Tab-separated table of C-alpha atoms in Angstrom:
chain	number	residue	atom	x	y	z
A	1	MET	CA	14.710	11.456	-13.699
A	2	ARG	CA	18.442	11.323	-13.514
A	3	THR	CA	18.622	12.486	-9.909
A	4	THR	CA	16.032	10.065	-8.700
A	5	PHE	CA	17.629	7.307	-10.730
A	6	LEU	CA	20.753	7.729	-8.647
A	7	LEU	CA	18.648	7.691	-5.506
A	8	GLY	CA	16.952	4.559	-6.756
A	9	ALA	CA	20.296	2.861	-7.377
A	10	ALA	CA	21.329	3.631	-3.813
A	11	LEU	CA	18.033	2.283	-2.540
A	12	GLY	CA	18.501	-0.903	-4.505
A	13	LEU	CA	21.982	-1.443	-3.042
A	14	SER	CA	20.550	-0.953	0.415
A	15	ALA	CA	17.910	-3.580	-0.243
A	16	CYS	CA	20.577	-6.044	-1.476
A	17	ALA	CA	22.542	-5.474	1.715
A	18	THR	CA	19.618	-6.635	3.818
A	19	THR	CA	18.632	-9.648	1.702
A	20	GLY	CA	21.932	-11.322	1.011
A	21	GLY	CA	22.294	-9.728	-2.421
A	22	LYS	CA	18.914	-10.888	-3.671
A	23	ALA	CA	17.581	-8.541	-6.316
A	24	GLN	CA	14.201	-7.098	-5.423
A	25	THR	CA	12.441	-7.590	-8.723
A	26	ALA	CA	9.257	-9.378	-9.576
A	27	SER	CA	11.059	-12.038	-11.549
A	28	SER	CA	13.459	-12.805	-8.690
A	29	ASP	CA	10.764	-14.234	-6.463
A	30	PRO	CA	9.458	-17.795	-6.774
A	31	ALA	CA	5.998	-18.256	-8.175
A	32	PRO	CA	3.351	-18.482	-5.458
A	33	ALA	CA	1.776	-21.847	-4.765
A	34	ALA	CA	-1.380	-22.572	-6.719
A	35	GLY	CA	-4.612	-24.122	-5.419
A	36	PRO	CA	-6.643	-25.927	-4.474
A	37	GLY	CA	-8.100	-23.672	-1.838
A	38	LYS	CA	-10.435	-20.728	-1.802
A	39	GLY	CA	-9.004	-18.011	-4.037
A	40	LYS	CA	-5.931	-20.074	-4.952
A	41	GLY	CA	-6.918	-21.712	-8.192
A	42	TYR	CA	-4.544	-19.384	-9.990
A	43	SER	CA	-2.394	-16.436	-9.041
A	44	HIS	CA	-4.409	-13.242	-8.722
A	45	ASP	CA	-1.255	-11.105	-8.565
A	46	PRO	CA	1.353	-12.527	-10.946
A	47	TYR	CA	3.040	-9.133	-11.547
A	48	PRO	CA	3.316	-7.788	-7.999
A	49	SER	CA	4.456	-4.349	-7.015
A	50	THR	CA	8.157	-3.983	-6.240
A	51	TYR	CA	7.781	-0.313	-5.344
A	52	HIS	CA	10.070	1.075	-2.669
A	53	ALA	CA	9.876	4.665	-1.516
A	54	TYR	CA	12.907	6.781	-2.312
A	55	PRO	CA	14.890	8.048	0.671
A	56	GLY	CA	13.547	11.194	2.288
A	57	ALA	CA	14.430	13.539	5.115
A	58	PRO	CA	12.257	14.500	8.096
A	59	THR	CA	10.633	17.754	6.973
A	60	LEU	CA	8.529	20.488	8.535
A	61	VAL	CA	6.860	22.993	6.192
A	62	THR	CA	5.673	26.066	8.074
A	63	HIS	CA	3.529	29.165	7.568
A	64	VAL	CA	1.509	27.725	4.698
A	65	THR	CA	-2.151	27.654	3.790
A	66	ILE	CA	-3.147	23.984	3.942
A	67	PHE	CA	-5.909	22.234	2.017
A	68	ASP	CA	-5.951	18.809	3.647
A	69	GLY	CA	-7.716	17.097	0.708
A	70	GLU	CA	-10.770	16.112	2.756
A	71	GLY	CA	-12.327	19.588	2.815
A	72	GLY	CA	-10.306	21.019	5.701
A	73	ARG	CA	-8.260	24.205	5.669
A	74	ILE	CA	-5.607	25.546	8.017
A	75	ASP	CA	-4.297	29.080	7.619
A	76	ASP	CA	-0.724	29.780	8.705
A	77	GLY	CA	-0.348	26.061	9.230
A	78	ALA	CA	2.451	23.531	9.276
A	79	VAL	CA	2.894	19.921	8.226
A	80	LEU	CA	5.498	17.518	9.572
A	81	PHE	CA	6.384	14.299	7.775
A	82	ARG	CA	8.983	11.674	8.524
A	83	ASP	CA	9.877	8.155	7.289
A	84	GLY	CA	7.515	8.583	4.359
A	85	LYS	CA	4.445	9.311	6.467
A	86	ILE	CA	2.509	12.373	7.547
A	87	VAL	CA	3.202	12.838	11.262
A	88	ALA	CA	1.209	15.932	12.186
A	89	LEU	CA	-0.409	19.070	10.824
A	90	GLY	CA	-1.742	22.132	12.551
A	91	GLN	CA	-0.544	25.488	13.732
A	92	ASN	CA	2.572	26.201	15.776
A	93	LEU	CA	4.274	22.851	15.217
A	94	ALA	CA	7.772	22.924	16.673
A	95	ALA	CA	10.804	21.767	14.740
A	96	GLU	CA	12.649	18.870	16.291
A	97	ALA	CA	16.375	18.331	16.013
A	98	GLY	CA	17.431	17.024	12.620
A	99	VAL	CA	14.257	18.112	10.842
A	100	THR	CA	14.543	20.136	7.634
A	101	VAL	CA	12.431	23.269	8.033
A	102	ILE	CA	10.957	24.992	4.982
A	103	ASP	CA	9.398	28.426	5.410
A	104	GLY	CA	6.344	28.422	3.134
A	105	THR	CA	5.158	31.953	3.826
A	106	GLY	CA	2.753	32.988	1.058
A	107	LYS	CA	2.546	29.463	-0.313
A	108	TYR	CA	-0.005	26.624	-0.186
A	109	LEU	CA	0.421	22.988	0.785
A	110	THR	CA	-1.831	20.185	-0.470
A	111	PRO	CA	-1.809	16.414	-0.832
A	112	GLY	CA	-0.422	15.188	-4.131
A	113	VAL	CA	-2.786	15.348	-7.089
A	114	ILE	CA	-4.412	12.041	-8.108
A	115	ASP	CA	-5.544	11.518	-11.692
A	116	ILE	CA	-8.001	8.646	-11.993
A	117	HIS	CA	-7.896	8.604	-15.798
A	118	SER	CA	-4.587	8.664	-17.638
A	119	HIS	CA	-2.937	6.846	-20.529
A	120	LEU	CA	0.640	7.904	-19.758
A	121	GLY	CA	3.058	5.104	-20.496
A	122	ASP	CA	0.581	3.390	-22.849
A	123	TYR	CA	0.422	6.440	-25.119
A	124	PRO	CA	3.777	7.989	-24.238
A	125	SER	CA	5.682	10.911	-25.689
A	126	PRO	CA	6.795	11.000	-28.424
A	127	GLY	CA	3.330	10.108	-29.650
A	128	VAL	CA	4.262	7.932	-32.580
A	129	GLN	CA	2.536	4.801	-33.837
A	130	ALA	CA	5.402	2.627	-32.628
A	131	ASN	CA	4.592	3.667	-29.055
A	132	SER	CA	0.796	3.552	-29.414
A	133	ASP	CA	-0.127	0.690	-27.099
A	134	GLY	CA	-3.303	1.792	-25.350
A	135	ASN	CA	-6.154	0.292	-27.394
A	136	GLU	CA	-6.402	-3.405	-28.253
A	137	ALA	CA	-9.059	-2.584	-30.849
A	138	THR	CA	-9.296	-6.078	-32.318
A	139	GLY	CA	-12.476	-7.225	-30.594
A	140	PRO	CA	-15.231	-5.654	-28.466
A	141	VAL	CA	-14.309	-7.835	-25.482
A	142	THR	CA	-10.639	-7.756	-24.509
A	143	ALA	CA	-10.885	-8.044	-20.743
A	144	GLU	CA	-7.782	-10.237	-20.929
A	145	VAL	CA	-5.396	-7.358	-21.688
A	146	TRP	CA	-3.722	-5.479	-18.857
A	147	ALA	CA	-2.704	-1.832	-19.299
A	148	GLU	CA	0.395	-2.442	-17.191
A	149	HIS	CA	1.849	-4.653	-19.918
A	150	SER	CA	2.029	-1.613	-22.206
A	151	VAL	CA	3.365	0.891	-19.665
A	152	TRP	CA	6.729	2.381	-20.685
A	153	PRO	CA	8.327	3.714	-17.473
A	154	GLN	CA	10.582	6.012	-19.528
A	155	ASP	CA	7.647	8.107	-20.770
A	156	PRO	CA	8.723	11.758	-20.253
A	157	GLY	CA	5.076	12.523	-19.543
A	158	PHE	CA	5.419	11.153	-16.014
A	159	GLY	CA	8.018	13.791	-15.133
A	160	ARG	CA	5.967	16.583	-16.655
A	161	ALA	CA	2.903	15.519	-14.662
A	162	LEU	CA	5.012	15.599	-11.506
A	163	ALA	CA	6.762	18.921	-12.098
A	164	ASN	CA	3.939	20.907	-13.667
A	165	GLY	CA	0.902	19.288	-12.098
A	166	GLY	CA	1.999	17.943	-8.732
A	167	VAL	CA	0.631	14.525	-9.740
A	168	THR	CA	1.868	11.843	-7.342
A	169	THR	CA	-0.554	8.992	-8.188
A	170	LEU	CA	-2.372	8.058	-11.380
A	171	GLN	CA	-4.482	5.268	-12.797
A	172	ILE	CA	-3.424	4.112	-16.260
A	173	LEU	CA	-6.294	2.643	-18.257
A	174	PRO	CA	-6.626	0.896	-21.604
A	175	GLY	CA	-8.422	2.922	-24.251
A	176	SER	CA	-12.144	3.053	-24.948
A	177	ALA	CA	-12.507	1.285	-28.296
A	178	ASN	CA	-13.901	-1.823	-26.618
A	179	LEU	CA	-16.841	-2.619	-24.352
A	180	PHE	CA	-14.414	-4.464	-22.088
A	181	GLY	CA	-11.081	-2.723	-22.625
A	182	GLY	CA	-8.982	-4.578	-20.068
A	183	ARG	CA	-7.415	-4.017	-16.664
A	184	SER	CA	-6.095	-0.716	-15.379
A	185	VAL	CA	-3.116	-0.227	-13.089
A	186	VAL	CA	-2.496	2.378	-10.377
A	187	VAL	CA	1.055	3.718	-10.104
A	188	LYS	CA	3.063	6.097	-7.997
A	189	ASN	CA	4.628	8.848	-10.098
A	190	VAL	CA	8.256	7.911	-9.541
A	191	TYR	CA	11.161	6.913	-11.711
A	192	ALA	CA	11.567	3.146	-12.004
A	193	ARG	CA	13.174	0.659	-14.350
A	194	THR	CA	10.039	-1.426	-14.518
A	195	MET	CA	6.293	-0.977	-14.344
A	196	GLN	CA	6.298	-3.066	-11.167
A	197	GLY	CA	8.661	-0.524	-9.612
A	198	MET	CA	5.962	2.144	-10.010
A	199	LYS	CA	2.984	-0.006	-9.108
A	200	PHE	CA	1.039	1.354	-6.128
A	201	PRO	CA	1.342	-1.302	-3.402
A	202	GLY	CA	-2.018	-2.791	-2.512
A	203	ALA	CA	-4.086	-0.797	-5.000
A	204	PRO	CA	-6.952	-2.836	-6.490
A	205	TYR	CA	-7.055	-3.421	-10.212
A	206	GLY	CA	-9.712	-1.721	-12.310
A	207	LEU	CA	-11.680	-2.991	-15.309
A	208	LYS	CA	-12.030	-0.443	-18.084
A	209	MET	CA	-15.433	-0.625	-19.719
A	210	ALA	CA	-16.942	1.684	-22.331
A	211	CYS	CA	-20.439	2.417	-23.504
A	212	GLY	CA	-21.848	4.610	-26.233
A	213	GLU	CA	-20.347	5.745	-29.499
A	214	ASN	CA	-16.816	4.372	-29.365
A	215	PRO	CA	-17.507	0.605	-29.372
A	216	LYS	CA	-20.395	0.800	-31.829
A	217	ARG	CA	-18.400	3.019	-34.193
A	218	VAL	CA	-15.235	0.890	-34.084
A	219	TYR	CA	-17.003	-2.459	-34.615
A	220	GLY	CA	-19.999	-1.252	-36.588
A	221	SER	CA	-17.573	0.130	-39.164
A	222	LYS	CA	-16.168	-3.385	-39.480
A	223	GLY	CA	-19.611	-4.825	-40.097
A	224	ARG	CA	-19.777	-6.686	-36.836
A	225	MET	CA	-21.565	-6.458	-33.536
A	226	PRO	CA	-22.000	-4.078	-31.783
A	227	SER	CA	-23.090	-1.368	-34.181
A	228	THR	CA	-25.811	0.144	-31.982
A	229	ARG	CA	-26.302	1.002	-28.348
A	230	MET	CA	-28.627	-1.973	-27.947
A	231	GLY	CA	-25.870	-4.073	-29.474
A	232	ASN	CA	-23.460	-2.708	-26.885
A	233	ILE	CA	-25.654	-3.823	-24.020
A	234	ALA	CA	-26.392	-7.191	-25.644
A	235	VAL	CA	-22.691	-8.021	-25.936
A	236	ASP	CA	-22.125	-6.758	-22.402
A	237	ARG	CA	-24.900	-8.949	-20.968
A	238	GLN	CA	-23.825	-12.033	-22.888
A	239	THR	CA	-20.282	-11.561	-21.626
A	240	TRP	CA	-21.373	-11.114	-18.011
A	241	ALA	CA	-23.493	-14.264	-18.324
A	242	ARG	CA	-20.359	-16.148	-19.411
A	243	ALA	CA	-18.469	-14.647	-16.501
A	244	GLN	CA	-21.077	-15.846	-14.016
A	245	GLU	CA	-20.758	-19.378	-15.354
A	246	TYR	CA	-16.947	-19.186	-15.270
A	247	LYS	CA	-17.055	-17.982	-11.676
A	248	ARG	CA	-19.423	-20.798	-10.711
A	249	ARG	CA	-17.091	-23.443	-12.159
A	250	TRP	CA	-13.958	-22.033	-10.497
A	251	ASP	CA	-15.685	-21.452	-7.168
A	252	LYS	CA	-16.824	-25.082	-7.203
A	253	TYR	CA	-13.301	-26.331	-8.031
A	254	GLU	CA	-11.672	-24.196	-5.348
A	255	GLU	CA	-14.218	-25.376	-2.791
A	256	LYS	CA	-14.423	-29.055	-3.637
A	257	GLY	CA	-11.360	-29.832	-5.784
A	258	GLY	CA	-11.459	-32.132	-8.788
A	259	GLU	CA	-10.423	-31.322	-12.341
A	260	PRO	CA	-9.605	-27.581	-12.649
A	261	PRO	CA	-11.614	-25.703	-15.264
A	262	SER	CA	-9.781	-24.293	-18.283
A	263	ARG	CA	-8.300	-20.847	-17.786
A	264	ASP	CA	-9.798	-17.902	-19.642
A	265	LEU	CA	-7.828	-14.721	-18.968
A	266	ALA	CA	-10.714	-12.439	-19.900
A	267	MET	CA	-13.037	-14.313	-17.581
A	268	ASP	CA	-10.401	-14.173	-14.806
A	269	THR	CA	-10.785	-10.402	-14.835
A	270	LEU	CA	-14.576	-10.490	-14.889
A	271	ARG	CA	-14.617	-13.064	-12.112
A	272	GLY	CA	-12.467	-10.629	-10.145
A	273	VAL	CA	-15.136	-7.974	-10.651
A	274	LEU	CA	-17.919	-10.317	-9.536
A	275	ASP	CA	-15.862	-11.202	-6.443
A	276	GLY	CA	-15.316	-7.513	-5.616
A	277	GLU	CA	-11.537	-7.656	-6.140
A	278	ILE	CA	-11.537	-5.492	-9.267
A	279	ARG	CA	-13.269	-2.131	-9.634
A	280	VAL	CA	-15.250	-1.168	-12.734
A	281	GLN	CA	-14.117	2.137	-14.250
A	282	ASN	CA	-16.712	2.816	-16.950
A	283	HIS	CA	-16.250	5.313	-19.790
A	284	CYS	CA	-19.797	6.708	-20.314
A	285	TYR	CA	-21.138	10.136	-21.267
A	286	ARG	CA	-24.939	10.117	-21.352
A	287	ALA	CA	-27.112	10.022	-18.261
A	288	ASP	CA	-29.569	7.511	-19.717
A	289	GLU	CA	-26.765	5.097	-20.577
A	290	MET	CA	-25.204	5.392	-17.135
A	291	ALA	CA	-28.581	4.494	-15.622
A	292	ILE	CA	-28.825	1.406	-17.855
A	293	VAL	CA	-25.305	0.321	-16.948
A	294	MET	CA	-26.065	0.613	-13.228
A	295	ASP	CA	-29.121	-1.606	-13.730
A	296	MET	CA	-27.014	-4.076	-15.726
A	297	ALA	CA	-24.568	-4.193	-12.822
A	298	LYS	CA	-27.400	-5.140	-10.491
A	299	GLU	CA	-28.607	-7.800	-12.921
A	300	PHE	CA	-25.238	-9.553	-12.887
A	301	GLY	CA	-24.095	-8.803	-9.357
A	302	TYR	CA	-21.295	-6.283	-9.683
A	303	LYS	CA	-20.813	-2.619	-8.911
A	304	VAL	CA	-19.754	0.322	-11.069
A	305	THR	CA	-17.151	2.202	-9.042
A	306	ALA	CA	-16.939	5.261	-11.288
A	307	PHE	CA	-18.174	6.619	-14.574
A	308	HIS	CA	-15.486	8.497	-16.484
A	309	HIS	CA	-16.093	11.389	-18.924
A	310	ALA	CA	-19.524	11.653	-17.315
A	311	VAL	CA	-20.585	14.923	-18.946
A	312	GLU	CA	-24.264	14.294	-18.137
A	313	ALA	CA	-23.669	13.127	-14.556
A	314	TYR	CA	-25.416	16.260	-13.286
A	315	LYS	CA	-28.711	14.856	-14.621
A	316	ILE	CA	-28.536	11.758	-12.414
A	317	ALA	CA	-26.674	12.968	-9.338
A	318	ASP	CA	-29.318	11.346	-7.137
A	319	LEU	CA	-28.941	7.955	-8.883
A	320	LEU	CA	-25.165	8.107	-8.611
A	321	LYS	CA	-25.388	8.890	-4.912
A	322	ALA	CA	-27.952	6.147	-4.309
A	323	ASN	CA	-25.746	3.592	-6.072
A	324	ASN	CA	-22.547	4.838	-4.373
A	325	THR	CA	-21.025	5.373	-7.807
A	326	CYS	CA	-18.561	8.173	-8.500
A	327	ALA	CA	-18.357	10.468	-11.509
A	328	ALA	CA	-15.045	11.613	-13.027
A	329	VAL	CA	-15.507	14.606	-15.302
A	330	TRP	CA	-13.778	17.449	-17.131
A	331	ALA	CA	-14.286	21.116	-16.291
A	332	ASP	CA	-15.371	22.251	-19.743
A	333	TRP	CA	-14.238	19.735	-22.360
A	334	TYR	CA	-17.291	18.757	-24.375
A	335	GLY	CA	-18.950	18.870	-27.783
A	336	PHE	CA	-16.329	16.846	-29.659
A	337	LYS	CA	-18.924	14.153	-30.432
A	338	MET	CA	-22.681	13.837	-30.103
A	339	GLU	CA	-22.733	12.002	-26.779
A	340	ALA	CA	-20.467	14.693	-25.317
A	341	TYR	CA	-22.784	17.505	-26.390
A	342	ASP	CA	-24.996	18.186	-23.369
A	343	ALA	CA	-22.364	19.269	-20.869
A	344	VAL	CA	-22.632	22.061	-18.308
A	345	PRO	CA	-19.622	23.661	-16.622
A	346	GLU	CA	-21.462	23.428	-13.284
A	347	ASN	CA	-21.328	19.600	-13.429
A	348	LEU	CA	-18.914	19.151	-10.518
A	349	ALA	CA	-20.642	21.775	-8.383
A	350	ILE	CA	-24.039	20.127	-8.874
A	351	LEU	CA	-22.649	16.693	-7.997
A	352	GLU	CA	-21.014	18.165	-4.892
A	353	LYS	CA	-24.229	19.862	-3.798
A	354	GLU	CA	-26.202	16.634	-4.230
A	355	GLY	CA	-23.678	14.685	-2.176
A	356	ALA	CA	-22.430	12.456	-4.987
A	357	CYS	CA	-18.791	11.361	-5.207
A	358	ALA	CA	-17.189	13.539	-7.879
A	359	MET	CA	-13.734	14.311	-9.200
A	360	ILE	CA	-11.755	15.877	-12.001
A	361	HIS	CA	-9.769	13.761	-14.473
A	362	SER	CA	-7.530	14.379	-17.453
A	363	ASP	CA	-7.507	11.617	-20.108
A	364	ASP	CA	-4.757	13.719	-21.644
A	365	GLU	CA	-0.977	14.044	-21.409
A	366	ASN	CA	-1.218	17.830	-21.293
A	367	GLY	CA	-4.346	18.120	-19.183
A	368	ILE	CA	-2.758	16.046	-16.420
A	369	GLN	CA	-0.258	18.887	-15.967
A	370	ARG	CA	-3.006	21.393	-15.131
A	371	LEU	CA	-5.657	19.590	-13.102
A	372	ASN	CA	-5.462	22.310	-10.445
A	373	GLN	CA	-6.529	24.817	-13.107
A	374	GLU	CA	-9.322	22.514	-14.265
A	375	VAL	CA	-10.672	22.422	-10.714
A	376	ALA	CA	-10.353	26.215	-10.533
A	377	LYS	CA	-12.499	26.531	-13.658
A	378	ALA	CA	-15.105	24.068	-12.384
A	379	ARG	CA	-15.309	25.850	-9.035
A	380	ALA	CA	-15.625	29.273	-10.693
A	381	SER	CA	-18.462	27.987	-12.884
A	382	GLY	CA	-20.262	26.635	-9.848
A	383	ILE	CA	-19.929	29.888	-7.926
A	384	LYS	CA	-21.120	31.886	-10.933
A	385	ALA	CA	-24.247	29.728	-11.025
A	386	GLY	CA	-24.924	30.293	-7.334
A	387	PHE	CA	-23.358	27.218	-5.735
A	388	THR	CA	-21.187	27.614	-2.664
A	389	VAL	CA	-17.908	25.757	-3.167
A	390	SER	CA	-14.992	26.675	-0.934
A	391	GLU	CA	-11.408	26.248	-2.135
A	392	GLU	CA	-10.762	23.521	0.412
A	393	ALA	CA	-13.925	21.631	-0.584
A	394	ALA	CA	-13.009	21.816	-4.268
A	395	TRP	CA	-9.621	20.250	-3.563
A	396	LYS	CA	-11.403	16.983	-2.714
A	397	TRP	CA	-12.011	16.649	-6.468
A	398	LEU	CA	-8.340	15.863	-7.078
A	399	ALA	CA	-7.401	14.302	-3.749
A	400	ILE	CA	-9.578	12.175	-1.463
A	401	ASN	CA	-12.404	11.525	-3.944
A	402	PRO	CA	-10.229	9.904	-6.647
A	403	ALA	CA	-8.395	8.058	-3.867
A	404	LYS	CA	-11.744	6.595	-2.741
A	405	ALA	CA	-12.642	5.557	-6.277
A	406	LEU	CA	-9.285	3.801	-6.584
A	407	GLY	CA	-9.582	2.069	-3.213
A	408	ILE	CA	-6.453	3.706	-1.777
A	409	ASP	CA	-7.976	6.405	0.431
A	410	ASP	CA	-6.649	4.674	3.550
A	411	LYS	CA	-3.111	5.232	2.245
A	412	THR	CA	-3.098	8.557	0.365
A	413	GLY	CA	-5.416	11.313	-0.884
A	414	SER	CA	-5.223	13.618	2.119
A	415	LEU	CA	-2.838	15.125	4.638
A	416	LYS	CA	-3.629	12.965	7.602
A	417	ALA	CA	-1.328	11.455	10.211
A	418	GLY	CA	-0.199	8.001	9.144
A	419	LYS	CA	-0.867	8.412	5.438
A	420	MET	CA	1.776	8.447	2.720
A	421	ALA	CA	3.616	11.768	2.629
A	422	ASP	CA	2.554	12.633	-0.936
A	423	VAL	CA	2.762	16.408	-0.689
A	424	VAL	CA	2.876	19.446	-2.980
A	425	LEU	CA	4.104	22.910	-2.005
A	426	TRP	CA	2.626	25.427	-4.469
A	427	ASN	CA	4.320	28.793	-5.006
A	428	GLY	CA	0.979	30.585	-4.645
A	429	ASN	CA	-2.733	29.897	-4.587
A	430	PRO	CA	-3.162	26.733	-6.688
A	431	PHE	CA	-6.418	28.081	-8.123
A	432	SER	CA	-4.399	30.744	-9.973
A	433	VAL	CA	-3.141	30.142	-13.507
A	434	TYR	CA	0.154	31.710	-12.447
A	435	THR	CA	0.831	29.143	-9.726
A	436	ARG	CA	3.113	26.153	-10.171
A	437	PRO	CA	4.436	23.422	-7.900
A	438	GLN	CA	7.452	24.615	-5.923
A	439	MET	CA	8.329	21.246	-4.417
A	440	VAL	CA	6.817	17.754	-4.713
A	441	TRP	CA	7.363	14.848	-2.321
A	442	VAL	CA	6.311	11.255	-2.917
A	443	ASP	CA	6.303	9.131	0.239
A	444	GLY	CA	8.321	11.877	1.887
A	445	ALA	CA	11.057	11.863	-0.758
A	446	LEU	CA	11.685	15.202	-2.448
A	447	LEU	CA	11.432	14.383	-6.160
A	448	TYR	CA	11.001	17.902	-7.553
A	449	ASP	CA	12.314	21.283	-6.463
A	450	ALA	CA	11.798	24.202	-8.842
A	451	ASN	CA	14.889	25.906	-7.437
A	452	ASP	CA	17.181	22.898	-7.803
A	453	PRO	CA	18.111	21.936	-11.386
A	454	LYS	CA	19.328	18.553	-10.123
A	455	ARG	CA	15.776	17.695	-9.075
A	456	ARG	CA	14.107	18.345	-12.398
A	457	PRO	CA	12.647	15.200	-13.937
A	458	VAL	CA	14.644	13.779	-16.833
A	459	SER	CA	13.804	10.279	-18.000
A	460	ASP	CA	16.521	8.091	-19.443
A	461	PHE	CA	14.895	8.525	-22.837
A	462	GLU	CA	15.550	12.283	-22.691
A	463	LEU	CA	19.197	12.050	-21.689
A	464	GLY	CA	21.441	13.765	-24.232
A	465	GLN	CA	18.525	15.120	-26.222
A	466	PRO	CA	17.749	18.819	-26.861
A	467	GLY	CA	15.940	20.365	-23.915
A	468	GLU	CA	17.190	17.847	-21.372
A	469	GLY	CA	16.641	19.264	-17.910
A	470	ASP	CA	14.670	22.290	-19.084
A	471	THR	CA	11.790	23.322	-16.894
A	472	LYS	CA	8.923	21.960	-18.891
């Protein structure tokens, strides 16, 4: 984004002015001290976030229909945000001096869309082999790879997700070729020179796992284990058993000192899961397999935070609720392989009725631009089948629920005083196919305005190329 790049440059100069010219990059800081000491045997955050919010102006948006992201609705409402935070929402909010007032009559205001499952940056546009960095398909267990080390901040897909989909936060995951695919990273959807400049401050890491057809097909075709579903679980269990032993050795060293155990980067990640620092995001389609995975988690002492692509989640809504495990699903994308066959378009509505944590997700560079329409389809299917799903309740599926599954619901995911001002003004009802984002703020900074060509996302990669600055 050329405009935001200039804003970012100004922000960087400001930071230098307050730190004696010290550049605020990850590599500019000294390495943290290592152990011994509980949790200090090695750095758990060697690539820390350097994200800084872009400058914003105090803003009051009035006369809008508000979906607050937690199931609340305010008609003819107003939202005030300042210094990057939501200050107040309600009716009849008065404008203070110096506040930019936007009349939103006929429009809707929501929290920014959160996509829990994306590969932007790892599979960027243009989608050529040279940029294909999302699947380390060289072994069924690659928990040592981190998706953030493949993220290309110049991916034009980020700008399209912002301008067309109102996406302000997304989780970037490794692909699903492997049982243990590696770590995910959560980012704010802003322009930055580096991955660290996008990294959501304080967001926990995730571990991408996969069950079912993908791992057994990829490795079975190579004549190696796993080639069956029972092989999948066997490799999983053997790996978790190794992780338990690794954790025991490091816990003992950090508690009592002595000779430090050898580092194993894959086991570092699994130890993080066993310690509750890292959340398991598990690609899994079939209900019976999800049930087995939840039992495997109990066997080894970890928790599955969310199943992704969970087309059969509706069959085990009670088990998901009982295990406090979320389900991320599509509205109607199914049937492209056998384990994706038994889908129903009422999936989200059934999960909602049963009280399970549910959400929409994309897994696609185009789908991420239309998650509001995906939720509209899922809601319509539920209503057609007799479920009662209000518009404001359905908006939880792309706001507070994914925020909970990512462990950032105390910071974003709803319009609530004190939270990040990640806000979308839609030019109509966002459940209509004709509606698009009018304006998008991230931490209170206006990063997209449909009426201002200077605030249309253009990555550095697109500069000087045909179509630069076009409304995507």
